[in-house]
XYZ file of C-alpha atoms in Angstrom:
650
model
C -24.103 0.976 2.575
C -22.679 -1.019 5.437
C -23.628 -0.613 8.766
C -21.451 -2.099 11.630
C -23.411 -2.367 14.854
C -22.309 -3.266 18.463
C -19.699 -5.209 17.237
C -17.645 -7.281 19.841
C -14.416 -9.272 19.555
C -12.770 -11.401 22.372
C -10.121 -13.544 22.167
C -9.210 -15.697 25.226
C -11.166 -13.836 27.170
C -9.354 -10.641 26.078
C -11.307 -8.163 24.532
C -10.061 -6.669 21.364
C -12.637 -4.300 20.711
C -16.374 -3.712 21.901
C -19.586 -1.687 21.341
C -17.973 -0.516 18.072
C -20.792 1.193 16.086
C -20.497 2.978 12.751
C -21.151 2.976 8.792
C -19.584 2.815 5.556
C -21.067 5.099 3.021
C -20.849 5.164 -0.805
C -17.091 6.843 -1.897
C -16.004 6.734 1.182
C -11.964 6.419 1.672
C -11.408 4.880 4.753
C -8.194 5.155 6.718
C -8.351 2.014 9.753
C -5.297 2.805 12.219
C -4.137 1.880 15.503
C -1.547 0.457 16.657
C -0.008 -3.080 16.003
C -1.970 -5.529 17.479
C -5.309 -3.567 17.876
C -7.318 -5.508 15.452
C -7.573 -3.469 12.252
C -6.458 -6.670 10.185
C -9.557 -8.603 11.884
C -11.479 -5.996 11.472
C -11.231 -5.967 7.618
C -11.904 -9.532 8.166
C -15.079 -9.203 9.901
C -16.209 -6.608 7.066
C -15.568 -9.227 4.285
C -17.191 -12.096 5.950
C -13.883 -14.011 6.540
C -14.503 -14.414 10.218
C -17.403 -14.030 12.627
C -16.887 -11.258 15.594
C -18.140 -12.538 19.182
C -21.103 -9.890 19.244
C -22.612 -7.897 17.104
C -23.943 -7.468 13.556
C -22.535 -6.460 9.903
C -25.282 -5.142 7.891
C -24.704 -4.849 4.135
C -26.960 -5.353 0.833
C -27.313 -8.578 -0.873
C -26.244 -6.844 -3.785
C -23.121 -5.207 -2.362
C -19.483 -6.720 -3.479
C -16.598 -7.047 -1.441
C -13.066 -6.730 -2.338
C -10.216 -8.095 0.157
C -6.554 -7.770 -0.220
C -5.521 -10.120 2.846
C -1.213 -8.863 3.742
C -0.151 -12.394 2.876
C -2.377 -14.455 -0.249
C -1.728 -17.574 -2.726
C -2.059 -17.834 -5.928
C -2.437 -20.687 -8.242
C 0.972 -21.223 -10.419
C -0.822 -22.926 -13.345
C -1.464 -19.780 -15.516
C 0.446 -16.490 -17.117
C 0.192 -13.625 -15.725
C -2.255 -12.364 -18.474
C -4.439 -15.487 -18.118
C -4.627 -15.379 -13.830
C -5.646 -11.449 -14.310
C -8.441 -12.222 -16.879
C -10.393 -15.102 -14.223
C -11.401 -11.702 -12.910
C -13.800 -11.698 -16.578
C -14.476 -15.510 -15.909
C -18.126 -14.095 -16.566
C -18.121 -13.569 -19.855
C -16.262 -16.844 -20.702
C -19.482 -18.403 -19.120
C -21.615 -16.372 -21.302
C -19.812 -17.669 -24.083
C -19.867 -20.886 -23.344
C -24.073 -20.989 -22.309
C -24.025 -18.999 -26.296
C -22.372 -21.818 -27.624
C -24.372 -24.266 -25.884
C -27.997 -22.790 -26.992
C -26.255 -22.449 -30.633
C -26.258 -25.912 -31.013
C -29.032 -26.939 -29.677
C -31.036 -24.538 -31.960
C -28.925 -25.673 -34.953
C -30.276 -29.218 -34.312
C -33.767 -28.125 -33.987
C -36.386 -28.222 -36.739
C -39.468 -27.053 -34.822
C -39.298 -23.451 -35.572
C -42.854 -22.500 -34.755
C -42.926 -23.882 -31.141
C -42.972 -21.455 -27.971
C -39.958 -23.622 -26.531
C -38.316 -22.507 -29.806
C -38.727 -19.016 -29.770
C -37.764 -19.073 -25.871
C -34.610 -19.836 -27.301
C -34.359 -17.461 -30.039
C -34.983 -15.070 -26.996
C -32.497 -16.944 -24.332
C -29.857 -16.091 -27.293
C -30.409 -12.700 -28.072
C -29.910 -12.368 -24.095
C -27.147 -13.953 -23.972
C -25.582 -12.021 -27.265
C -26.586 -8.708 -25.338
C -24.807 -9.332 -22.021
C -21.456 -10.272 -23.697
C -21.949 -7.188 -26.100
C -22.507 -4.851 -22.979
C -19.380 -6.527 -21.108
C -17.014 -6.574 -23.743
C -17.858 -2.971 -24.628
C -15.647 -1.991 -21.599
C -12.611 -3.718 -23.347
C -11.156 -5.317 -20.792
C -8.065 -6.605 -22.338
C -7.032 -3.177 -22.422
C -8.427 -2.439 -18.920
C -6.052 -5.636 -17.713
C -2.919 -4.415 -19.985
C -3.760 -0.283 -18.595
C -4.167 -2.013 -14.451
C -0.982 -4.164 -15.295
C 1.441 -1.386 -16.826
C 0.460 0.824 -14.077
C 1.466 -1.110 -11.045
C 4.830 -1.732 -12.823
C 4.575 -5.409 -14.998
C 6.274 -4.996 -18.501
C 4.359 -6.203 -21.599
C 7.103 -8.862 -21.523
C 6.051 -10.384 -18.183
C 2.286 -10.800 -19.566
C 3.486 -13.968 -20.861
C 5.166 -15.254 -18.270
C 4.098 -18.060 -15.332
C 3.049 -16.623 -12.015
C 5.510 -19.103 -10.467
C 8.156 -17.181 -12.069
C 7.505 -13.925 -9.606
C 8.538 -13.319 -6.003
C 6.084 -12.719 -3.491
C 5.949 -8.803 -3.847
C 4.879 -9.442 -7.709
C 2.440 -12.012 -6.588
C 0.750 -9.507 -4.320
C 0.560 -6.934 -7.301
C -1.183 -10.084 -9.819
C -4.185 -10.380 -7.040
C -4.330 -6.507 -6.273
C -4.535 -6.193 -9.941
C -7.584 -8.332 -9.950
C -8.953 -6.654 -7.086
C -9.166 -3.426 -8.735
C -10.432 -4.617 -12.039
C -13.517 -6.173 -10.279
C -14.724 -2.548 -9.295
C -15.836 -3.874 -6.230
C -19.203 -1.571 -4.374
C -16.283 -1.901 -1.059
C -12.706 -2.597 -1.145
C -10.621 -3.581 1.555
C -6.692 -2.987 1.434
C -4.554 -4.736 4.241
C -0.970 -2.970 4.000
C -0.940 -2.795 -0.156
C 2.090 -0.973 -0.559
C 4.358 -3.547 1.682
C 5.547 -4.712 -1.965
C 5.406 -1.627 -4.033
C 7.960 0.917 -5.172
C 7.473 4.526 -5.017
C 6.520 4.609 -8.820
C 3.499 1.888 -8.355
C 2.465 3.622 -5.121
C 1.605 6.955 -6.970
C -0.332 5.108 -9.538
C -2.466 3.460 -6.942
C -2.659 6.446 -5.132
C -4.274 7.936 -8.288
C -6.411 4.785 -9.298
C -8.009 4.609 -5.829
C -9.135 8.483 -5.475
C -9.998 8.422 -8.833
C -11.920 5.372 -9.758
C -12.606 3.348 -6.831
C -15.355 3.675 -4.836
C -15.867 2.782 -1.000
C -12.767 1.755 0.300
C -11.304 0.560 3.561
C -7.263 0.920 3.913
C -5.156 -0.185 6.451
C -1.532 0.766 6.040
C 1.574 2.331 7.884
C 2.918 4.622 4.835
C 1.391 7.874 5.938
C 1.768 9.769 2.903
C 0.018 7.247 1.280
C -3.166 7.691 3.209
C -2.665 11.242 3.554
C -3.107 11.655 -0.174
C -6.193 8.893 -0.848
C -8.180 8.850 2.390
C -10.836 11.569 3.247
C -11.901 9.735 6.730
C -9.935 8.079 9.309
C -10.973 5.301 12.187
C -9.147 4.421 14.978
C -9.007 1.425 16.993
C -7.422 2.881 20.645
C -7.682 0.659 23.732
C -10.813 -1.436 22.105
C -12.652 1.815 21.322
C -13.427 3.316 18.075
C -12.642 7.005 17.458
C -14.130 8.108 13.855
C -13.357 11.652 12.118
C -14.726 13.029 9.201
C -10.582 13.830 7.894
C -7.668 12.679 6.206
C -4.855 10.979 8.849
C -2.464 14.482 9.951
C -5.557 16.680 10.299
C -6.730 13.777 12.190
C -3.808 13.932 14.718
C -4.285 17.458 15.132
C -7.995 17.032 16.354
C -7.359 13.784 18.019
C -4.783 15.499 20.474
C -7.148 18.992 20.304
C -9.971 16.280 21.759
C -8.238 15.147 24.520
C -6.771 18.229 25.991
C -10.728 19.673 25.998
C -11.429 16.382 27.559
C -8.593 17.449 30.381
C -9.751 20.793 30.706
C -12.973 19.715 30.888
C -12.305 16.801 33.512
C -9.349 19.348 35.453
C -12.605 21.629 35.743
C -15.318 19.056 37.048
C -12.878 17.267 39.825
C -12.335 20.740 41.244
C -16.182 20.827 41.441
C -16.840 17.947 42.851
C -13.976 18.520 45.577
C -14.813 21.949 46.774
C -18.649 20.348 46.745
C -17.898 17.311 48.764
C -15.883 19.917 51.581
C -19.151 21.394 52.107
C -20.506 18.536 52.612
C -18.029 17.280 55.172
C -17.974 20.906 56.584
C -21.412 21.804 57.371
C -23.162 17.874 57.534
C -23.495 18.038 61.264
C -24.375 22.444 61.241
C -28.403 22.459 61.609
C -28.318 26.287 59.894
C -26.619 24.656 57.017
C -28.280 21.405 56.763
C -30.700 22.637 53.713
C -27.665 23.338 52.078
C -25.943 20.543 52.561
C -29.281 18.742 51.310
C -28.917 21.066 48.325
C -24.894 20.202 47.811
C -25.881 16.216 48.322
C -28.875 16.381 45.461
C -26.695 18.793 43.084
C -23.521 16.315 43.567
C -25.670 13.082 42.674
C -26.940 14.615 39.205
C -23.458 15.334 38.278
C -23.058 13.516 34.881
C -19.384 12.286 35.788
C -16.921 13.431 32.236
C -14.555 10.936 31.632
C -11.327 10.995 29.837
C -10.908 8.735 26.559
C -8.036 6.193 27.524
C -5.000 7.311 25.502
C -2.872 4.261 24.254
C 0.371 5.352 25.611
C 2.230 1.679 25.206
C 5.613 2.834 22.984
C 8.791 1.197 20.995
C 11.399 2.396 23.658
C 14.287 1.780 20.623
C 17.709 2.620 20.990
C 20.669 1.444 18.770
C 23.812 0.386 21.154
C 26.804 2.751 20.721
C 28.812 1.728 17.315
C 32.123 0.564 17.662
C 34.213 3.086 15.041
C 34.885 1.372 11.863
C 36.890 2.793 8.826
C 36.029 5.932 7.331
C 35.332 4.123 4.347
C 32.772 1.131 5.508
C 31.320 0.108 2.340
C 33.681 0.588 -1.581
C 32.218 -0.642 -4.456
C 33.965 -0.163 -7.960
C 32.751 -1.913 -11.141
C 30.583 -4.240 -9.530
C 27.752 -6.505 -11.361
C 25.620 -9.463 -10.717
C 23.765 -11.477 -13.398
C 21.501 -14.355 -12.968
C 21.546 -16.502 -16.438
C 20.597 -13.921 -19.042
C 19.500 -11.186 -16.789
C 21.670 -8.632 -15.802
C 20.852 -7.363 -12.744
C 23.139 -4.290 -12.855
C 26.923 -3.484 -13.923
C 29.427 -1.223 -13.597
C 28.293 -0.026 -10.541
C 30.236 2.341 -8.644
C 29.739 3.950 -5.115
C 31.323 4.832 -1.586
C 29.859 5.088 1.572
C 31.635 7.383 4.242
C 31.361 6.491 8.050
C 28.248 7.600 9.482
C 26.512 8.034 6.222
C 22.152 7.053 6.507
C 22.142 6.640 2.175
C 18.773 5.349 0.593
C 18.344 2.539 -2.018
C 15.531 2.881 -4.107
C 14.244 2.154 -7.655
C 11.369 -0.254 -8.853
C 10.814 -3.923 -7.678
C 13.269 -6.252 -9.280
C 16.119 -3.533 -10.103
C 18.520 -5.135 -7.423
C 18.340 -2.850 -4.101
C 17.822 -6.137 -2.214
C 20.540 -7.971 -4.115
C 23.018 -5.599 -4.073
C 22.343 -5.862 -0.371
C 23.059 -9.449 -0.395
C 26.282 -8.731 -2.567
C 27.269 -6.635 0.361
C 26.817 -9.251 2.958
C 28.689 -11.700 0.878
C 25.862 -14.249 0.453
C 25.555 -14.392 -3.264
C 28.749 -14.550 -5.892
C 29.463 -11.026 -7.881
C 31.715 -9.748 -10.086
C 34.053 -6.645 -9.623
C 35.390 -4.869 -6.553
C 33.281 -4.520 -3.117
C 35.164 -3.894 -0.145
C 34.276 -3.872 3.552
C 36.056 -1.522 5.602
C 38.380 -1.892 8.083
C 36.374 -3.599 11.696
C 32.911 -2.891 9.933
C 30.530 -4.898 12.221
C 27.387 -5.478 10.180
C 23.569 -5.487 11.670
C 21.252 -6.799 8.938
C 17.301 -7.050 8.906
C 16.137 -8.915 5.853
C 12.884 -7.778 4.023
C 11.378 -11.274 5.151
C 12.846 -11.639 8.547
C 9.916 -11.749 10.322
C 8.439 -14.928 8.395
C 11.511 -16.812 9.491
C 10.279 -16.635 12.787
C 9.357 -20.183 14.512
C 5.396 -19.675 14.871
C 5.318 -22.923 17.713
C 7.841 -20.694 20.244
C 7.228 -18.427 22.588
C 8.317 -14.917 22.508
C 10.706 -14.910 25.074
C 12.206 -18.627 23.806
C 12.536 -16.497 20.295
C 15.072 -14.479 21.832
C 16.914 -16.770 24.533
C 17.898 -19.228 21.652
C 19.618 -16.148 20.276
C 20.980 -14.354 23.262
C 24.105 -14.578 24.417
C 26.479 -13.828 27.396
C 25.664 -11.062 30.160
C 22.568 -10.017 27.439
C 20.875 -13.040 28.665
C 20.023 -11.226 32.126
C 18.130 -8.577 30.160
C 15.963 -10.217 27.852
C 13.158 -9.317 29.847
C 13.891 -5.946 29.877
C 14.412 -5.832 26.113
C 10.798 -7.116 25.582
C 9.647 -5.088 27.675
C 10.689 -2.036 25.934
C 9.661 -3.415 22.857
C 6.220 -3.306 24.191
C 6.437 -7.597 24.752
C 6.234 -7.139 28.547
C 4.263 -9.341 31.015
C 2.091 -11.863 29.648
C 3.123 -11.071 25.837
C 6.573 -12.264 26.571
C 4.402 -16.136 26.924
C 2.539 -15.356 23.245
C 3.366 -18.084 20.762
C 4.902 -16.382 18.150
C 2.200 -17.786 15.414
C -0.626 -15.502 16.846
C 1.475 -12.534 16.392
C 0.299 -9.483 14.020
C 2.789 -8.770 11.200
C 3.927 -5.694 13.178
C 4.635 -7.333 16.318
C 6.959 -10.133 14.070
C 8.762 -7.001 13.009
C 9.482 -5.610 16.102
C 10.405 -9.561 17.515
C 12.543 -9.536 14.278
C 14.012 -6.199 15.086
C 15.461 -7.148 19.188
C 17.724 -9.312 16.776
C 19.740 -6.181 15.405
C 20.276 -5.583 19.529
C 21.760 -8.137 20.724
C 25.312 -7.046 19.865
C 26.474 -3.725 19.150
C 27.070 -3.245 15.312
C 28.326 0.006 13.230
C 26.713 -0.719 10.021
C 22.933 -0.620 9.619
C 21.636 -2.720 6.521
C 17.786 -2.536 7.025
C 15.716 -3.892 4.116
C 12.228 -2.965 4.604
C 11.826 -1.957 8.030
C 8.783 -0.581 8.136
C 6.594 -3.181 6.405
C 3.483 -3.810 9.005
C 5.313 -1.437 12.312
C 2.545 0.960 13.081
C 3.074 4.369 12.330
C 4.156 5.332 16.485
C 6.809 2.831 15.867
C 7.748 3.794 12.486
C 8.805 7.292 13.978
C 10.870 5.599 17.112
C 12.804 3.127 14.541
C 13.565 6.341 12.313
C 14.397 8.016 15.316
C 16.672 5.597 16.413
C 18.190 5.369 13.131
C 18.350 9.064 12.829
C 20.649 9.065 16.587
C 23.040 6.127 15.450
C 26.089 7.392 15.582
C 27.335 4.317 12.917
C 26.460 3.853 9.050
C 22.658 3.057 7.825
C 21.819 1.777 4.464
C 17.837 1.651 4.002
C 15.797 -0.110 1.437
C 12.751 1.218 1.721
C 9.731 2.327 -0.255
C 8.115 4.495 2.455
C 8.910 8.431 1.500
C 7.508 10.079 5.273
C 9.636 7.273 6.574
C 12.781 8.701 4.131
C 11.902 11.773 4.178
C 14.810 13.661 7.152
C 16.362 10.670 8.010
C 18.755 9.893 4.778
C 21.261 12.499 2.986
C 21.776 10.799 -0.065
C 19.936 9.184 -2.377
C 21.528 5.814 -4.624
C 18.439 5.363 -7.218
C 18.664 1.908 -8.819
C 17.152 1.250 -12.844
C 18.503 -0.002 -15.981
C 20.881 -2.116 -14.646
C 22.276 0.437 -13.171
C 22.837 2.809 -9.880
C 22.861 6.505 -9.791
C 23.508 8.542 -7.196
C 21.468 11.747 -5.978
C 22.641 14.066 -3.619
C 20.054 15.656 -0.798
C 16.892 13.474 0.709
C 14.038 11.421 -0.761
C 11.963 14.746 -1.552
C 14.940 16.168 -3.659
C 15.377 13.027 -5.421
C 11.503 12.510 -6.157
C 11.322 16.941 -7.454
C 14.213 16.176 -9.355
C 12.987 12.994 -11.225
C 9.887 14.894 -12.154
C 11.919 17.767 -13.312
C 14.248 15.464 -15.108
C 10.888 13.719 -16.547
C 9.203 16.804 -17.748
C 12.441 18.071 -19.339
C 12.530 14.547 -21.626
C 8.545 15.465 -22.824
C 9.987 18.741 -23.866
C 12.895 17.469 -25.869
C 12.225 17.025 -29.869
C 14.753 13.949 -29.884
C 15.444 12.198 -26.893
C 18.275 10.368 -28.307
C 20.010 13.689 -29.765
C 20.108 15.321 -26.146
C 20.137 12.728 -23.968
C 23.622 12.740 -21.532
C 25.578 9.026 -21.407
C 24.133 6.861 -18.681
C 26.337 7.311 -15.512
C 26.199 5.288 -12.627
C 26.795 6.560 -8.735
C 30.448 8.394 -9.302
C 30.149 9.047 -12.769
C 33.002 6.420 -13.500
C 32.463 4.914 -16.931
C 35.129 2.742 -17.336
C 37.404 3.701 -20.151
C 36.608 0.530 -22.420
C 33.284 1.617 -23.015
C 33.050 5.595 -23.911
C 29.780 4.629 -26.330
C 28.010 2.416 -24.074
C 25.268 5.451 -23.328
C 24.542 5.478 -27.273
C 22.686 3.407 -29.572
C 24.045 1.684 -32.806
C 22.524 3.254 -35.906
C 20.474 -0.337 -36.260
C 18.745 0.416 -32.404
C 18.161 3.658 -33.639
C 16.383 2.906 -36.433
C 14.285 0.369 -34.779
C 13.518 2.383 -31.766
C 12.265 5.341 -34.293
C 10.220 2.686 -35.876
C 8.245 1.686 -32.650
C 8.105 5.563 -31.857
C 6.265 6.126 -35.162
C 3.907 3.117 -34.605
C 3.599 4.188 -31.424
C 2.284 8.193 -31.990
C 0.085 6.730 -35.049
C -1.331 4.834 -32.560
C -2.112 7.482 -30.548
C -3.379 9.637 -33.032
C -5.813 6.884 -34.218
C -6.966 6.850 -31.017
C -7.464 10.525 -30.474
C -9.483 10.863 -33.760
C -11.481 7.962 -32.535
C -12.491 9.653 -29.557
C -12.908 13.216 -31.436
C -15.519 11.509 -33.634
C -17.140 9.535 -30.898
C -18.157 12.750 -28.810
C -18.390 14.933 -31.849
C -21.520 12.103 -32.521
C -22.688 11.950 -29.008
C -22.656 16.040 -29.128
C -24.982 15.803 -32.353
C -27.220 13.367 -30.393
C -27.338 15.248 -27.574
C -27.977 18.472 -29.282
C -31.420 16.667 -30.788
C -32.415 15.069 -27.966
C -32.204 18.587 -26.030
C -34.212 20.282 -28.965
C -37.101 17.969 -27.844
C -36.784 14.873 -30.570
C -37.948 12.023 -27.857
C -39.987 10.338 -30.434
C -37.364 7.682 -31.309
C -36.312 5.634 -28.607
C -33.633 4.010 -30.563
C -32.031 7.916 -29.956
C -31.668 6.905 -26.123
C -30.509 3.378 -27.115
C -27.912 5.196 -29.367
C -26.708 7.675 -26.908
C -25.992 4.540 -24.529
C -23.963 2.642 -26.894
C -22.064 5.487 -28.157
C -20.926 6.515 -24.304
C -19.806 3.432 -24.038
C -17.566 3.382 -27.198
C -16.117 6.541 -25.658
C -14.978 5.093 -22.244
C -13.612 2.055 -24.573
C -11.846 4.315 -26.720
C -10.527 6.702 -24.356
C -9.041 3.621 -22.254
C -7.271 2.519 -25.921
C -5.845 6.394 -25.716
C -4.354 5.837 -22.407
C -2.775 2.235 -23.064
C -1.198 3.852 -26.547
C 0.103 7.067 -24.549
C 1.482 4.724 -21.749
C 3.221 2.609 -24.829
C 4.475 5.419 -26.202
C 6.213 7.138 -23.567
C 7.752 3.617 -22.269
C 9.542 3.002 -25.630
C 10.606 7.106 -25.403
C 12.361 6.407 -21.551
């Protein structure tokens, strides 16, 4: 489908990559790793035609369509979310439009036996035809289904884009992405704005209904669970396998110790052969020999060993200075913006040398409760910083706040201070900035190597609190598992806001899950919590009345206050209403599912004559067509009612 050939890329006179070679076939899902800095990002770039590589060719049909998800996009602030979604069906607005347009003219005309005439009595039915077949697939409800799934409300559909943060903005164009269908789509880092919840739906939308696609990203489970091939970029070499990313590892380090073996084996060859040589060269009984030795030694097809990228995040947190045994209290606390509360009544304590996760969907308040915490927005209730709690924070968008026009180096010796100052070199070093990367402008940095520039920040003093907001966002997946090491080996408090469940997964004990305007905690790591949600889930779909059975709400301690015992419950009003939309809701859904009982009840009837030989009438075949294509639109009306229905239940 797309054939990469001898492809080259050099920038000032550094050589990213060369003589890569190899094709992208139909369904295939595409892992593209390496580590930051080794051109995956321009290689999805070269793929989509968004920049031209030094040497070599891209080969794809005329025909083919490209998808791109760039890791940082704009979007035009002049439409709803709704309306920006549905430019993806511009199409069949300018289908419409050319209808409209031969409508009139026909209207005006009188001569109704002309060829020009009938060309447009033809032009029309055409035109009727192709909106008929593209509407079929209902794409309202495809954009409401692609929508709901990567977490928007049917509340937000009316809303401006403007009104969104960047993580939002990122889900409006991936949105469109998907709903294209592209022949090949390319994903640069698309869960960097996701929560857990939106992940697993993409997960499922991309192994189930997309077809070629190309995915960079650092989340390992996430690739582990869509991709079926993976590509690495390694010291400007490509190394391709036929497997998902761990089986990958497994072969990748079985490859190179046969390569050793292999090599070990041919050295000790080519020694004992050349002190032979030396030996018997001047020995006249041995000089056919040593003619022999000379020939056999010059056909030796030399093995070489594949250079392994050993360049690492040497990360180490300075020793905490001991704080309270209480660093972070928090009793009753809320936040509001205008209308919108945030959250409330939340309560929760964080012992010295705690590593606690916050997690919960986009826009539930992980990040501002984080800012509560650091004191730089206003709050109501109780939050209290223990006693000589020394705070090291990384914001989610630290690394944008970077000056692109200084150096590396200059990036850190505006911030250093004191005896540090005689180190920075060292520092950058170990963060893999040594030599001539310390002299990079910081604008022609890769989003990882921001991150990790971002990151020397948190060492410049020592701290014994750990407030990391998205850490892993673009850090390759070799630095990933030094930073959680790191973390894992401070011997002060952590709090991580992260999205990334390998990354979780061993390094946190406790679990603060944020929804509803309001937190709960969960005992045990990010694997309990995610078992016990799905438990928790499954037990709600087996509950006759949700509302009957249904504990109070608690937040993290379990600490209602007194003032509101009822708050959990509903009035009898609520209730009322909420059965109301339930009923809709399942009728709904049982409309739906009669609809498609009939449709393939039909297309079974049709099938069954069409099998018995009756090929006579080609309107059967016509028939058959249409009535598949009701099917997939009715089916996709099932799914958007079931997804209703069980977001009005929870």
């Amino acid at each position: 489908m797309v054939s990469i050939q001898g492809l080259k890329v050099e920038f000032n006179s550094i050589v990213l990559f060369k003589d890569v070679n190899y094709v992208i076939n139909k369904k295939d899902k595409i892992a593209l790793v390496g580590k930051n800095g080794a051109g995956k990002s321009t290689m999805l770039k070269i793929i989509a035609g968004l920049q031209e590589p030094t040497a070599g060719v891209v080969a794809k049909p005329n025909d083919l369509t490209v998808g791109y998800l760039p890791q940082q996009m704009t979007l035009t602030d002049e439409r709803t979310v709704f309306e920006e979604v549905k430019t993806v069906f511009g199409e069949i607005e300018t289908l419409k439009e050319k209808l409209d347009s031969v409508n009139c003219e026909l209207a005006e005309r009188t001569d109704y036996e002309s060829e020009s005439y009938q060309r447009l009595i033809d032009k029309m039915t055409q035109l009727n035809d192709d909106i008929l077949l593209k509407e079929s697939n209902n794409y309202e409800a495809e954009i409401e289904k692609t929508l709901m799934g990567l977490g928007f409300e049917r509340t937000d559909f009316g809303r401006m884009t403007s009104e969104f943060s960047g993580g939002w903005r990122m889900r409006i164009e991936l949105a469109k992405l998907l709903l294209k269908h592209p022949d090949l789509l390319l994903l640069d880092e698309p869960t960097n704005h996701l929560d857990i919840e939106s992940i697993q739906w993409l997960e499922n939308f991309l192994k189930q209904k997309a077809n070629a696609v190309v995915l960079v990203s650092h989340d390992r489970a996430f690739i582990d669970n869509v991709t079926n091939r993976t590509i690495e970029i390694s010291c400007g070499k490509i190394y391709d396998y036929q497997v998902n990313y761990s089986k990958f590892v497994t072969l990748r380090q079985e490859r190179i110790e046969q390569q050793m073996r292999a090599y070990e084996n041919q050295q000790k060859q080519i020694q004992d052969t050349e002190e032979f040589i030396e030996r018997f060269r001047y020995k006249a009984t041995k000089a056919v020999q040593v003619q022999s030795r000379i020939k056999q030694l010059a056909k030796i097809e030399r093995i070489e060993v594949d250079e392994v990228d050993n360049s690492k995040l040497n990360l180490k947190f300075p020793p905490a200075p001991r704080s309270g045994d209480y660093p972070v209290i928090c009793e009753n606390v809320g936040k509001r913006y205008g209308d919108h509360q945030v959250f409330d009544h939340v309560d929760l304590t964080i012992k010295r040398g705690e590593k606690v996760a916050f997690v919960g969907k986009n826009g539930e308040g992980k990040s501002t409760l984080v800012k509560c915490i650091m004191n730089e927005i206003p709050f109501t209730g109780m939050l209290k910083i223990g006693h000589n709690v020394k705070i090291g924070y990384f914001a989610q968008n630290q690394a944008s706040l970077l000056d692109g026009n200084l150096t590396v180096f200059d990036t850190i010796d505006r911030v250093a201070v004191g005896d540090i100052r005689t180190k920075i070199r060292d520092i950058l070093g170990a963060f893999m900035f040594g030599g001539e990367a310390s002299d990079k402008k910081v604008a022609v940095l890769s989003g990882g190597e921001r991150t990790r520039l971002a990151m020397i920040r948190l060492l410049l003093e020592p701290v014994n609190l750990l407030i990391l907001d998205e850490p892993t966002n673009h850090l390759d997946m070799k630095s990933k598992d030094v930073l959680k090491q790191a973390i894992k080996d401070f011997n002060g408090t952590a709090i991580v806001v992260s999205h990334d469940r390998d990354f979780l997964d061993g390094l946190v004990e406790k679990v603060y899950e944020f929804g509803g305007g309001k937190v709960k905690e969960h005992l045990g790591g990010i694997y309990d919590f995610l078992q016990a949600k799905q438990l928790e889930s499954l037990r709600e779909l087996e509950m006759p009345s949700r509302q009957e059975s249904k504990a109070k709400p608690q937040v993290c301690e379990q600490q209602q206050t007194p003032a509101k015992p009822e708050s959990g419950k509903l009035s009898y009003a609520a209730q009322k209403e909420k059965a109301r939309m339930i009923r809709m809701a399942e009728k709904r859904v049982k409309d739906a599912e009669d609809k498609v009982a009939a449709l393939e009840a039909e297309i079974a009837d049709l099938e069954a004559k069409l099998s018995a030989g009756d090929i006579s009438d080609n309107s059967l075949f016509e028939r058959h067509g249409a009535l598949r294509k009701q099917l997939d639109n009715a089916m996709s009306e099932w799914e958007l009612a079931s997804m209703e229905k069980e977001q009005i239940i929870n």
